[in-house]
Amino acid sequence: MDVALSPGLYIVATPIGNLGDITLRAIATLGGVSAIACEDTRVTGKLLNHLGLKKRMIRYDDHADASTRDYLLGLMASEPVALVSDAGTPLISDPGYRLVRSARDAGIPVTSLPGASAVVMAVTLSGLPSDRFLFAGFLPNKAKARADMLAELAAVPTSLVFYETAPRLADALAAIAEVLPGREVAVARELTKKFEECRTGLPADLISHYLAHPPKGEIVLMVGPPAEKQTDPADVDGLLQAALATLKPSQAAAEVARQTGADRRALYARALELK
Ligand code: SAM
C-alpha cells in the first residue's frame, strides 16, 4: 500500500527484534518515500525485503560528511525521504539529531512516526516507578567516567535508565553496587525476542545471577529512585512554623509537603494545631 507523501523528512521507528512490531503507517511511509537514509544498508535491506519493498537506501550517520547531509537535505526539499536506524526509534542513542536539526533550520517539514523503542518498553516492563524517569543513554566505558556519571545521577529523584551491552553488564552492575548501594535494579534483555526477560533485584543479587548465567544479547539497565528522605518530626514542625508566618495553613501544608514529601493532609492537621 503506497501513499502519496509530500516532500520532507519522515523519521520512522522500526522493530527492536520482533518484526511484527512495525506500524501500518511506517510500512505505508517506507513504501511511499523516494529514498531511505539508514545506518546500515544491509540491516535496512533485510527489513525492506521482509516488507516486500524495494527502495533506494542512502547510508547516513551523524558523522557522515557534510556533503552527504547536504545531499539528503536537497533531496528532502523536493521529495519525501525517510530516516530509519538499525532498530527502534532513530535519534534515541542512534543517528539523526544533526539531520533533523539541519532540516528544521532549512524550513523542511519534519515528522516522526512513533513505534518501538527499547527504553520505553523496558520502563513499562520493569515494575520500577514509571511516572518519571531519566534516560541517560549508554554509561561511559571507562571505570572512572562511569562512576562519575552514576555519582552525578545519584540524587536524581526518579528511576534511571541506561542502554547496555552484554559484555559490559557485570562492570555496570558492580559500579551501581558501589556508587548507588541499596537501590533496586532491573535488567531487561532481548526485548520482543524469543529469550526476552526482565530480572529485578539488588545489584549484588544480579551480579551473582549473571556470573552464573553470563548474559547474551541487548540490554536495558534500570535503577530505581533513591529512598525518600525521612524528615525528623521536629524539623517538619520548624518548616511548618516558618511557612505559617506568611501562608495560610492549607498553603503552608502544601509547601512543606513539596519540600519533604510528607502527607499533605497530616501536615494540614498539624498546621492547625500549631497555628
Ligand atoms: N534507537 C534504539 C531504540 O529506540 O531503542 C536504540 C539503539 S542503541 C544503538 C542500541 C541499544 O538499545 C542496545 O545496546 C540496548 O541497550 C538497547 N536495545 C535495543 N534493542 C533492544 C532489545 N531488543 N532488548 C533490549 N535492549 C535493546
PDB file of C-alpha atoms and ligand atoms in Angstrom:
ATOM      1  CA  MET A   1       0.000   0.000   0.000  1.00  0.00           C
ATOM      2  CA  ASP A   2       1.961   3.048  -1.239  1.00  0.00           C
ATOM      3  CA  VAL A   3       0.769   6.525  -0.269  1.00  0.00           C
ATOM      4  CA  ALA A   4       1.363   9.913  -1.867  1.00  0.00           C
ATOM      5  CA  LEU A   5       3.637  11.783   0.528  1.00  0.00           C
ATOM      6  CA  SER A   6       4.601  15.435   0.430  1.00  0.00           C
ATOM      7  CA  PRO A   7       8.313  16.357   0.442  1.00  0.00           C
ATOM      8  CA  GLY A   8      10.122  16.366   3.771  1.00  0.00           C
ATOM      9  CA  LEU A   9      11.801  14.182   6.348  1.00  0.00           C
ATOM     10  CA  TYR A  10       9.912  11.206   7.809  1.00  0.00           C
ATOM     11  CA  ILE A  11      11.538   9.740  10.932  1.00  0.00           C
ATOM     12  CA  VAL A  12      10.351   6.133  11.057  1.00  0.00           C
ATOM     13  CA  ALA A  13      10.658   3.792  14.067  1.00  0.00           C
ATOM     14  CA  THR A  14      11.342   0.151  13.168  1.00  0.00           C
ATOM     15  CA  PRO A  15      11.201  -3.048  15.292  1.00  0.00           C
ATOM     16  CA  ILE A  16      13.758  -3.786  18.054  1.00  0.00           C
ATOM     17  CA  GLY A  17      13.669  -7.528  17.419  1.00  0.00           C
ATOM     18  CA  ASN A  18      10.217  -8.825  16.588  1.00  0.00           C
ATOM     19  CA  LEU A  19       9.474  -7.836  13.001  1.00  0.00           C
ATOM     20  CA  GLY A  20       5.757  -7.745  13.816  1.00  0.00           C
ATOM     21  CA  ASP A  21       6.360  -4.538  15.767  1.00  0.00           C
ATOM     22  CA  ILE A  22       6.111  -2.134  12.853  1.00  0.00           C
ATOM     23  CA  THR A  23       3.120   0.129  12.411  1.00  0.00           C
ATOM     24  CA  LEU A  24       0.843   0.213   9.373  1.00  0.00           C
ATOM     25  CA  ARG A  25       1.787   3.862   8.894  1.00  0.00           C
ATOM     26  CA  ALA A  26       5.505   3.037   8.989  1.00  0.00           C
ATOM     27  CA  ILE A  27       5.035   0.408   6.269  1.00  0.00           C
ATOM     28  CA  ALA A  28       2.969   2.791   4.115  1.00  0.00           C
ATOM     29  CA  THR A  29       5.511   5.578   4.611  1.00  0.00           C
ATOM     30  CA  LEU A  30       8.525   3.415   3.782  1.00  0.00           C
ATOM     31  CA  GLY A  31       6.581   2.357   0.679  1.00  0.00           C
ATOM     32  CA  GLY A  32       5.828   5.975  -0.259  1.00  0.00           C
ATOM     33  CA  VAL A  33       9.197   7.713   0.165  1.00  0.00           C
ATOM     34  CA  SER A  34      11.699   8.272  -2.645  1.00  0.00           C
ATOM     35  CA  ALA A  35      14.701   7.239  -0.542  1.00  0.00           C
ATOM     36  CA  ILE A  36      15.582   5.942   2.902  1.00  0.00           C
ATOM     37  CA  ALA A  37      18.516   7.286   4.910  1.00  0.00           C
ATOM     38  CA  CYS A  38      19.787   4.455   7.114  1.00  0.00           C
ATOM     39  CA  GLU A  39      22.709   3.430   9.308  1.00  0.00           C
ATOM     40  CA  ASP A  40      23.472   0.177   7.541  1.00  0.00           C
ATOM     41  CA  THR A  41      22.036  -0.692   4.137  1.00  0.00           C
ATOM     42  CA  ARG A  42      22.294  -4.445   4.839  1.00  0.00           C
ATOM     43  CA  VAL A  43      20.240  -4.215   8.029  1.00  0.00           C
ATOM     44  CA  THR A  44      17.592  -1.945   6.488  1.00  0.00           C
ATOM     45  CA  GLY A  45      17.693  -4.015   3.283  1.00  0.00           C
ATOM     46  CA  LYS A  46      16.586  -7.056   5.301  1.00  0.00           C
ATOM     47  CA  LEU A  47      13.645  -5.159   6.787  1.00  0.00           C
ATOM     48  CA  LEU A  48      12.592  -3.855   3.346  1.00  0.00           C
ATOM     49  CA  ASN A  49      12.883  -7.352   1.947  1.00  0.00           C
ATOM     50  CA  HIS A  50      10.648  -8.645   4.742  1.00  0.00           C
ATOM     51  CA  LEU A  51       8.103  -5.918   3.893  1.00  0.00           C
ATOM     52  CA  GLY A  52       8.335  -6.679   0.158  1.00  0.00           C
ATOM     53  CA  LEU A  53       9.672  -3.181  -0.598  1.00  0.00           C
ATOM     54  CA  LYS A  54      12.479  -2.101  -2.905  1.00  0.00           C
ATOM     55  CA  LYS A  55      13.797   1.391  -2.174  1.00  0.00           C
ATOM     56  CA  ARG A  56      16.872   3.453  -2.726  1.00  0.00           C
ATOM     57  CA  MET A  57      18.933   3.472   0.501  1.00  0.00           C
ATOM     58  CA  ILE A  58      21.475   6.137   1.413  1.00  0.00           C
ATOM     59  CA  ARG A  59      23.907   5.419   4.238  1.00  0.00           C
ATOM     60  CA  TYR A  60      23.813   8.143   6.867  1.00  0.00           C
ATOM     61  CA  ASP A  61      25.074   8.713  10.384  1.00  0.00           C
ATOM     62  CA  ASP A  62      25.782  11.907  12.294  1.00  0.00           C
ATOM     63  CA  HIS A  63      29.488  11.599  11.470  1.00  0.00           C
ATOM     64  CA  ALA A  64      28.715  11.457   7.742  1.00  0.00           C
ATOM     65  CA  ASP A  65      30.494  14.206   5.830  1.00  0.00           C
ATOM     66  CA  ALA A  66      28.626  17.463   5.300  1.00  0.00           C
ATOM     67  CA  SER A  67      28.155  16.653   1.616  1.00  0.00           C
ATOM     68  CA  THR A  68      26.008  13.568   2.426  1.00  0.00           C
ATOM     69  CA  ARG A  69      23.864  15.636   4.764  1.00  0.00           C
ATOM     70  CA  ASP A  70      23.583  18.457   2.223  1.00  0.00           C
ATOM     71  CA  TYR A  71      22.649  15.934  -0.440  1.00  0.00           C
ATOM     72  CA  LEU A  72      19.873  14.489   1.762  1.00  0.00           C
ATOM     73  CA  LEU A  73      18.608  17.971   2.657  1.00  0.00           C
ATOM     74  CA  GLY A  74      18.465  18.878  -1.035  1.00  0.00           C
ATOM     75  CA  LEU A  75      16.550  15.682  -1.786  1.00  0.00           C
ATOM     76  CA  MET A  76      14.010  16.114   1.007  1.00  0.00           C
ATOM     77  CA  ALA A  77      13.295  19.679  -0.097  1.00  0.00           C
ATOM     78  CA  SER A  78      11.597  18.229  -3.184  1.00  0.00           C
ATOM     79  CA  GLU A  79      10.905  14.550  -2.318  1.00  0.00           C
ATOM     80  CA  PRO A  80       9.738  12.557   0.725  1.00  0.00           C
ATOM     81  CA  VAL A  81      12.744  10.939   2.445  1.00  0.00           C
ATOM     82  CA  ALA A  82      12.645   8.523   5.424  1.00  0.00           C
ATOM     83  CA  LEU A  83      15.208   8.204   8.184  1.00  0.00           C
ATOM     84  CA  VAL A  84      15.489   4.850   9.942  1.00  0.00           C
ATOM     85  CA  SER A  85      18.082   3.348  12.262  1.00  0.00           C
ATOM     86  CA  ASP A  86      19.112  -0.307  12.535  1.00  0.00           C
ATOM     87  CA  ALA A  87      16.433  -0.891  15.162  1.00  0.00           C
ATOM     88  CA  GLY A  88      13.981   1.143  17.202  1.00  0.00           C
ATOM     89  CA  THR A  89      13.468   4.878  17.124  1.00  0.00           C
ATOM     90  CA  PRO A  90      16.036   6.988  15.237  1.00  0.00           C
ATOM     91  CA  LEU A  91      17.891   9.636  17.314  1.00  0.00           C
ATOM     92  CA  ILE A  92      17.425   7.672  20.568  1.00  0.00           C
ATOM     93  CA  SER A  93      21.094   6.726  21.067  1.00  0.00           C
ATOM     94  CA  ASP A  94      21.125   6.495  17.277  1.00  0.00           C
ATOM     95  CA  PRO A  95      21.982   8.864  14.399  1.00  0.00           C
ATOM     96  CA  GLY A  96      19.694  11.605  13.147  1.00  0.00           C
ATOM     97  CA  TYR A  97      19.989  14.568  15.503  1.00  0.00           C
ATOM     98  CA  ARG A  98      22.136  16.647  13.139  1.00  0.00           C
ATOM     99  CA  LEU A  99      19.993  15.789  10.148  1.00  0.00           C
ATOM    100  CA  VAL A 100      16.767  16.770  11.940  1.00  0.00           C
ATOM    101  CA  ARG A 101      18.312  19.974  13.208  1.00  0.00           C
ATOM    102  CA  SER A 102      19.577  20.922   9.756  1.00  0.00           C
ATOM    103  CA  ALA A 103      16.226  20.062   8.144  1.00  0.00           C
ATOM    104  CA  ARG A 104      14.348  22.228  10.656  1.00  0.00           C
ATOM    105  CA  ASP A 105      16.843  25.085  10.172  1.00  0.00           C
ATOM    106  CA  ALA A 106      16.287  24.825   6.417  1.00  0.00           C
ATOM    107  CA  GLY A 107      12.491  25.015   6.849  1.00  0.00           C
ATOM    108  CA  ILE A 108      11.995  21.464   5.568  1.00  0.00           C
ATOM    109  CA  PRO A 109       8.896  19.738   7.007  1.00  0.00           C
ATOM    110  CA  VAL A 110       9.858  17.060   9.537  1.00  0.00           C
ATOM    111  CA  THR A 111       7.539  14.477  11.025  1.00  0.00           C
ATOM    112  CA  SER A 112       8.135  11.429  13.204  1.00  0.00           C
ATOM    113  CA  LEU A 113       6.264   8.127  13.156  1.00  0.00           C
ATOM    114  CA  PRO A 114       6.237   6.623  16.655  1.00  0.00           C
ATOM    115  CA  GLY A 115       6.964   2.961  17.232  1.00  0.00           C
ATOM    116  CA  ALA A 116       9.279   0.600  19.091  1.00  0.00           C
ATOM    117  CA  SER A 117      11.972   1.931  21.392  1.00  0.00           C
ATOM    118  CA  ALA A 118      13.813  -0.229  23.913  1.00  0.00           C
ATOM    119  CA  VAL A 119      13.800   2.478  26.600  1.00  0.00           C
ATOM    120  CA  VAL A 120      10.006   2.748  26.697  1.00  0.00           C
ATOM    121  CA  MET A 121       9.410  -0.985  26.564  1.00  0.00           C
ATOM    122  CA  ALA A 122      11.935  -1.620  29.354  1.00  0.00           C
ATOM    123  CA  VAL A 123      10.429   1.000  31.652  1.00  0.00           C
ATOM    124  CA  THR A 124       6.936  -0.449  31.179  1.00  0.00           C
ATOM    125  CA  LEU A 125       8.179  -3.974  31.994  1.00  0.00           C
ATOM    126  CA  SER A 126      10.420  -3.241  34.947  1.00  0.00           C
ATOM    127  CA  GLY A 127       7.952  -2.571  37.752  1.00  0.00           C
ATOM    128  CA  LEU A 128      10.110   0.419  38.738  1.00  0.00           C
ATOM    129  CA  PRO A 129       8.380   3.796  39.188  1.00  0.00           C
ATOM    130  CA  SER A 130       7.473   4.924  35.688  1.00  0.00           C
ATOM    131  CA  ASP A 131       5.732   8.241  36.404  1.00  0.00           C
ATOM    132  CA  ARG A 132       9.016   9.935  35.586  1.00  0.00           C
ATOM    133  CA  PHE A 133      12.410   8.566  34.619  1.00  0.00           C
ATOM    134  CA  LEU A 134      15.736   9.833  33.390  1.00  0.00           C
ATOM    135  CA  PHE A 135      17.107   8.157  30.276  1.00  0.00           C
ATOM    136  CA  ALA A 136      20.882   8.612  30.215  1.00  0.00           C
ATOM    137  CA  GLY A 137      21.854   6.668  27.081  1.00  0.00           C
ATOM    138  CA  PHE A 138      24.974   4.488  27.419  1.00  0.00           C
ATOM    139  CA  LEU A 139      27.179   4.657  30.521  1.00  0.00           C
ATOM    140  CA  PRO A 140      30.801   5.504  29.667  1.00  0.00           C
ATOM    141  CA  ASN A 141      33.192   2.612  29.029  1.00  0.00           C
ATOM    142  CA  LYS A 142      35.945   3.740  31.385  1.00  0.00           C
ATOM    143  CA  ALA A 143      35.524   2.898  35.081  1.00  0.00           C
ATOM    144  CA  LYS A 144      36.214   6.406  36.417  1.00  0.00           C
ATOM    145  CA  ALA A 145      33.908   8.144  33.937  1.00  0.00           C
ATOM    146  CA  ARG A 146      31.188   5.540  34.614  1.00  0.00           C
ATOM    147  CA  ALA A 147      31.413   6.032  38.399  1.00  0.00           C
ATOM    148  CA  ASP A 148      31.414   9.830  37.941  1.00  0.00           C
ATOM    149  CA  MET A 149      28.270   9.700  35.842  1.00  0.00           C
ATOM    150  CA  LEU A 150      26.487   7.478  38.375  1.00  0.00           C
ATOM    151  CA  ALA A 151      27.538   9.818  41.205  1.00  0.00           C
ATOM    152  CA  GLU A 152      26.195  12.778  39.222  1.00  0.00           C
ATOM    153  CA  LEU A 153      22.833  10.989  38.852  1.00  0.00           C
ATOM    154  CA  ALA A 154      22.654   9.653  42.428  1.00  0.00           C
ATOM    155  CA  ALA A 155      20.383  12.398  43.765  1.00  0.00           C
ATOM    156  CA  VAL A 156      18.002  12.462  40.786  1.00  0.00           C
ATOM    157  CA  PRO A 157      14.662  11.506  42.383  1.00  0.00           C
ATOM    158  CA  THR A 158      13.474   9.288  39.515  1.00  0.00           C
ATOM    159  CA  SER A 159      14.190   5.888  38.005  1.00  0.00           C
ATOM    160  CA  LEU A 160      17.348   5.913  35.868  1.00  0.00           C
ATOM    161  CA  VAL A 161      17.543   4.119  32.517  1.00  0.00           C
ATOM    162  CA  PHE A 162      20.686   3.154  30.583  1.00  0.00           C
ATOM    163  CA  TYR A 163      21.369   1.272  27.386  1.00  0.00           C
ATOM    164  CA  GLU A 164      23.905  -1.521  27.910  1.00  0.00           C
ATOM    165  CA  THR A 165      25.571  -4.398  26.145  1.00  0.00           C
ATOM    166  CA  ALA A 166      26.010  -7.926  27.481  1.00  0.00           C
ATOM    167  CA  PRO A 167      29.839  -7.801  27.774  1.00  0.00           C
ATOM    168  CA  ARG A 168      29.674  -4.600  29.865  1.00  0.00           C
ATOM    169  CA  LEU A 169      26.800  -5.586  32.174  1.00  0.00           C
ATOM    170  CA  ALA A 170      28.939  -7.018  35.017  1.00  0.00           C
ATOM    171  CA  ASP A 171      31.057  -3.846  35.241  1.00  0.00           C
ATOM    172  CA  ALA A 172      27.986  -1.619  35.146  1.00  0.00           C
ATOM    173  CA  LEU A 173      26.295  -3.602  37.948  1.00  0.00           C
ATOM    174  CA  ALA A 174      29.467  -3.501  40.046  1.00  0.00           C
ATOM    175  CA  ALA A 175      29.654   0.286  39.615  1.00  0.00           C
ATOM    176  CA  ILE A 176      25.985   0.645  40.617  1.00  0.00           C
ATOM    177  CA  ALA A 177      26.569  -1.567  43.698  1.00  0.00           C
ATOM    178  CA  GLU A 178      29.384   0.746  44.725  1.00  0.00           C
ATOM    179  CA  VAL A 179      28.010   4.178  43.854  1.00  0.00           C
ATOM    180  CA  LEU A 180      24.254   3.600  44.362  1.00  0.00           C
ATOM    181  CA  PRO A 181      24.157   0.887  47.060  1.00  0.00           C
ATOM    182  CA  GLY A 182      20.757  -0.403  48.139  1.00  0.00           C
ATOM    183  CA  ARG A 183      18.966   0.811  45.004  1.00  0.00           C
ATOM    184  CA  GLU A 184      16.711  -1.667  43.211  1.00  0.00           C
ATOM    185  CA  VAL A 185      17.945  -2.590  39.735  1.00  0.00           C
ATOM    186  CA  ALA A 186      16.165  -4.090  36.703  1.00  0.00           C
ATOM    187  CA  VAL A 187      17.819  -5.735  33.723  1.00  0.00           C
ATOM    188  CA  ALA A 188      15.617  -6.036  30.611  1.00  0.00           C
ATOM    189  CA  ARG A 189      17.179  -8.278  27.996  1.00  0.00           C
ATOM    190  CA  GLU A 190      16.366  -9.369  24.442  1.00  0.00           C
ATOM    191  CA  LEU A 191      13.124  -7.398  24.402  1.00  0.00           C
ATOM    192  CA  THR A 192      10.461  -8.602  21.940  1.00  0.00           C
ATOM    193  CA  LYS A 193      12.664 -11.627  21.109  1.00  0.00           C
ATOM    194  CA  LYS A 194      12.441 -15.320  21.978  1.00  0.00           C
ATOM    195  CA  PHE A 195      14.558 -15.094  25.148  1.00  0.00           C
ATOM    196  CA  GLU A 196      13.060 -11.849  26.464  1.00  0.00           C
ATOM    197  CA  GLU A 197      13.469 -11.438  30.211  1.00  0.00           C
ATOM    198  CA  CYS A 198      13.269  -8.732  32.837  1.00  0.00           C
ATOM    199  CA  ARG A 199      15.022  -9.526  36.101  1.00  0.00           C
ATOM    200  CA  THR A 200      14.936  -7.272  39.177  1.00  0.00           C
ATOM    201  CA  GLY A 201      16.842  -7.247  42.452  1.00  0.00           C
ATOM    202  CA  LEU A 202      19.634  -5.587  44.373  1.00  0.00           C
ATOM    203  CA  PRO A 203      22.871  -5.133  42.394  1.00  0.00           C
ATOM    204  CA  ALA A 204      24.640  -7.879  44.424  1.00  0.00           C
ATOM    205  CA  ASP A 205      21.896 -10.437  43.575  1.00  0.00           C
ATOM    206  CA  LEU A 206      22.033  -9.582  39.897  1.00  0.00           C
ATOM    207  CA  ILE A 207      25.834  -9.731  39.885  1.00  0.00           C
ATOM    208  CA  SER A 208      25.694 -13.300  41.282  1.00  0.00           C
ATOM    209  CA  HIS A 209      22.972 -14.288  38.840  1.00  0.00           C
ATOM    210  CA  TYR A 210      24.810 -13.035  35.759  1.00  0.00           C
ATOM    211  CA  LEU A 211      28.105 -14.504  36.976  1.00  0.00           C
ATOM    212  CA  ALA A 212      26.398 -17.883  36.980  1.00  0.00           C
ATOM    213  CA  HIS A 213      24.458 -17.184  33.761  1.00  0.00           C
ATOM    214  CA  PRO A 214      26.529 -14.907  31.501  1.00  0.00           C
ATOM    215  CA  PRO A 215      24.053 -12.690  29.657  1.00  0.00           C
ATOM    216  CA  LYS A 216      23.681 -12.551  25.897  1.00  0.00           C
ATOM    217  CA  GLY A 217      22.021 -10.033  23.628  1.00  0.00           C
ATOM    218  CA  GLU A 218      20.844  -6.479  24.067  1.00  0.00           C
ATOM    219  CA  ILE A 219      20.159  -4.965  27.461  1.00  0.00           C
ATOM    220  CA  VAL A 220      18.412  -2.040  29.107  1.00  0.00           C
ATOM    221  CA  LEU A 221      19.626  -1.432  32.658  1.00  0.00           C
ATOM    222  CA  MET A 222      17.429   0.467  35.112  1.00  0.00           C
ATOM    223  CA  VAL A 223      17.915   1.739  38.648  1.00  0.00           C
ATOM    224  CA  GLY A 224      15.044   2.618  40.991  1.00  0.00           C
ATOM    225  CA  PRO A 225      14.829   6.084  42.573  1.00  0.00           C
ATOM    226  CA  PRO A 226      16.587   6.873  45.852  1.00  0.00           C
ATOM    227  CA  ALA A 227      14.551   6.267  49.028  1.00  0.00           C
ATOM    228  CA  GLU A 228      12.628   9.330  50.130  1.00  0.00           C
ATOM    229  CA  LYS A 229      14.378  11.189  52.904  1.00  0.00           C
ATOM    230  CA  GLN A 230      12.557  10.835  56.233  1.00  0.00           C
ATOM    231  CA  THR A 231      12.408  14.292  57.760  1.00  0.00           C
ATOM    232  CA  ASP A 232      12.604  14.485  61.536  1.00  0.00           C
ATOM    233  CA  PRO A 233       9.143  15.489  63.007  1.00  0.00           C
ATOM    234  CA  ALA A 234      10.800  18.354  64.879  1.00  0.00           C
ATOM    235  CA  ASP A 235      12.198  19.664  61.576  1.00  0.00           C
ATOM    236  CA  VAL A 236       8.753  19.351  59.990  1.00  0.00           C
ATOM    237  CA  ASP A 237       7.278  21.484  62.775  1.00  0.00           C
ATOM    238  CA  GLY A 238      10.012  24.045  62.207  1.00  0.00           C
ATOM    239  CA  LEU A 239       9.310  24.156  58.489  1.00  0.00           C
ATOM    240  CA  LEU A 240       5.567  24.426  59.124  1.00  0.00           C
ATOM    241  CA  GLN A 241       6.022  27.255  61.610  1.00  0.00           C
ATOM    242  CA  ALA A 242       8.233  29.145  59.183  1.00  0.00           C
ATOM    243  CA  ALA A 243       5.697  28.661  56.401  1.00  0.00           C
ATOM    244  CA  LEU A 244       2.785  29.684  58.659  1.00  0.00           C
ATOM    245  CA  ALA A 245       4.446  33.044  59.223  1.00  0.00           C
ATOM    246  CA  THR A 246       3.426  34.067  55.705  1.00  0.00           C
ATOM    247  CA  LEU A 247       0.979  31.440  54.451  1.00  0.00           C
ATOM    248  CA  LYS A 248      -2.467  30.095  55.334  1.00  0.00           C
ATOM    249  CA  PRO A 249      -2.424  26.595  56.968  1.00  0.00           C
ATOM    250  CA  SER A 250      -3.507  24.862  53.729  1.00  0.00           C
ATOM    251  CA  GLN A 251      -0.816  26.665  51.731  1.00  0.00           C
ATOM    252  CA  ALA A 252       1.825  26.022  54.400  1.00  0.00           C
ATOM    253  CA  ALA A 253       0.917  22.306  54.396  1.00  0.00           C
ATOM    254  CA  ALA A 254       1.202  22.169  50.605  1.00  0.00           C
ATOM    255  CA  GLU A 255       4.577  23.938  50.664  1.00  0.00           C
ATOM    256  CA  VAL A 256       6.042  21.666  53.370  1.00  0.00           C
ATOM    257  CA  ALA A 257       4.625  18.583  51.609  1.00  0.00           C
ATOM    258  CA  ARG A 258       6.510  19.699  48.495  1.00  0.00           C
ATOM    259  CA  GLN A 259       9.726  20.190  50.490  1.00  0.00           C
ATOM    260  CA  THR A 260       9.609  16.959  52.493  1.00  0.00           C
ATOM    261  CA  GLY A 261       7.381  14.534  50.605  1.00  0.00           C
ATOM    262  CA  ALA A 262       5.266  14.145  53.780  1.00  0.00           C
ATOM    263  CA  ASP A 263       1.484  13.645  53.600  1.00  0.00           C
ATOM    264  CA  ARG A 264      -0.297  16.954  52.945  1.00  0.00           C
ATOM    265  CA  ARG A 265      -3.426  16.168  54.999  1.00  0.00           C
ATOM    266  CA  ALA A 266      -1.361  15.187  58.047  1.00  0.00           C
ATOM    267  CA  LEU A 267       0.642  18.390  57.629  1.00  0.00           C
ATOM    268  CA  TYR A 268      -2.564  20.427  57.393  1.00  0.00           C
ATOM    269  CA  ALA A 269      -3.847  18.916  60.655  1.00  0.00           C
ATOM    270  CA  ARG A 270      -0.510  19.706  62.327  1.00  0.00           C
ATOM    271  CA  ALA A 271      -0.517  23.256  60.902  1.00  0.00           C
ATOM    272  CA  LEU A 272      -3.937  23.865  62.505  1.00  0.00           C
ATOM    273  CA  GLU A 273      -2.571  22.653  65.846  1.00  0.00           C
ATOM    274  CA  LEU A 274       0.471  24.911  65.584  1.00  0.00           C
ATOM    275  CA  LYS A 275      -1.462  27.977  64.462  1.00  0.00           C
TER     276      LYS A 275
HETATM  277  N1  SAM B   1      17.238   3.592  18.875  1.00  0.00           N
HETATM  278  C1  SAM B   1      17.113   2.368  19.595  1.00  0.00           C
HETATM  279  C2  SAM B   1      15.817   2.394  20.402  1.00  0.00           C
HETATM  280  O1  SAM B   1      14.954   3.225  20.120  1.00  0.00           O
HETATM  281  O2  SAM B   1      15.644   1.569  21.282  1.00  0.00           O
HETATM  282  C3  SAM B   1      18.336   2.116  20.457  1.00  0.00           C
HETATM  283  C4  SAM B   1      19.606   1.984  19.691  1.00  0.00           C
HETATM  284  S1  SAM B   1      21.032   1.809  20.667  1.00  0.00           S
HETATM  285  C5  SAM B   1      22.315   1.947  19.496  1.00  0.00           C
HETATM  286  C6  SAM B   1      21.103   0.085  20.973  1.00  0.00           C
HETATM  287  C7  SAM B   1      20.816  -0.250  22.440  1.00  0.00           C
HETATM  288  O3  SAM B   1      19.402  -0.244  22.648  1.00  0.00           O
HETATM  289  C8  SAM B   1      21.262  -1.635  22.844  1.00  0.00           C
HETATM  290  O4  SAM B   1      22.631  -1.657  23.249  1.00  0.00           O
HETATM  291  C9  SAM B   1      20.352  -1.923  24.029  1.00  0.00           C
HETATM  292  O5  SAM B   1      20.811  -1.248  25.169  1.00  0.00           O
HETATM  293  C10 SAM B   1      19.042  -1.258  23.558  1.00  0.00           C
HETATM  294  N2  SAM B   1      18.213  -2.229  22.842  1.00  0.00           N
HETATM  295  C11 SAM B   1      17.887  -2.219  21.543  1.00  0.00           C
HETATM  296  N3  SAM B   1      17.109  -3.285  21.245  1.00  0.00           N
HETATM  297  C12 SAM B   1      16.938  -3.971  22.391  1.00  0.00           C
HETATM  298  C13 SAM B   1      16.245  -5.154  22.751  1.00  0.00           C
HETATM  299  N4  SAM B   1      15.574  -5.855  21.845  1.00  0.00           N
HETATM  300  N5  SAM B   1      16.288  -5.574  24.041  1.00  0.00           N
HETATM  301  C14 SAM B   1      16.965  -4.864  24.976  1.00  0.00           C
HETATM  302  N6  SAM B   1      17.634  -3.740  24.694  1.00  0.00           N
HETATM  303  C15 SAM B   1      17.634  -3.298  23.423  1.00  0.00           C
END
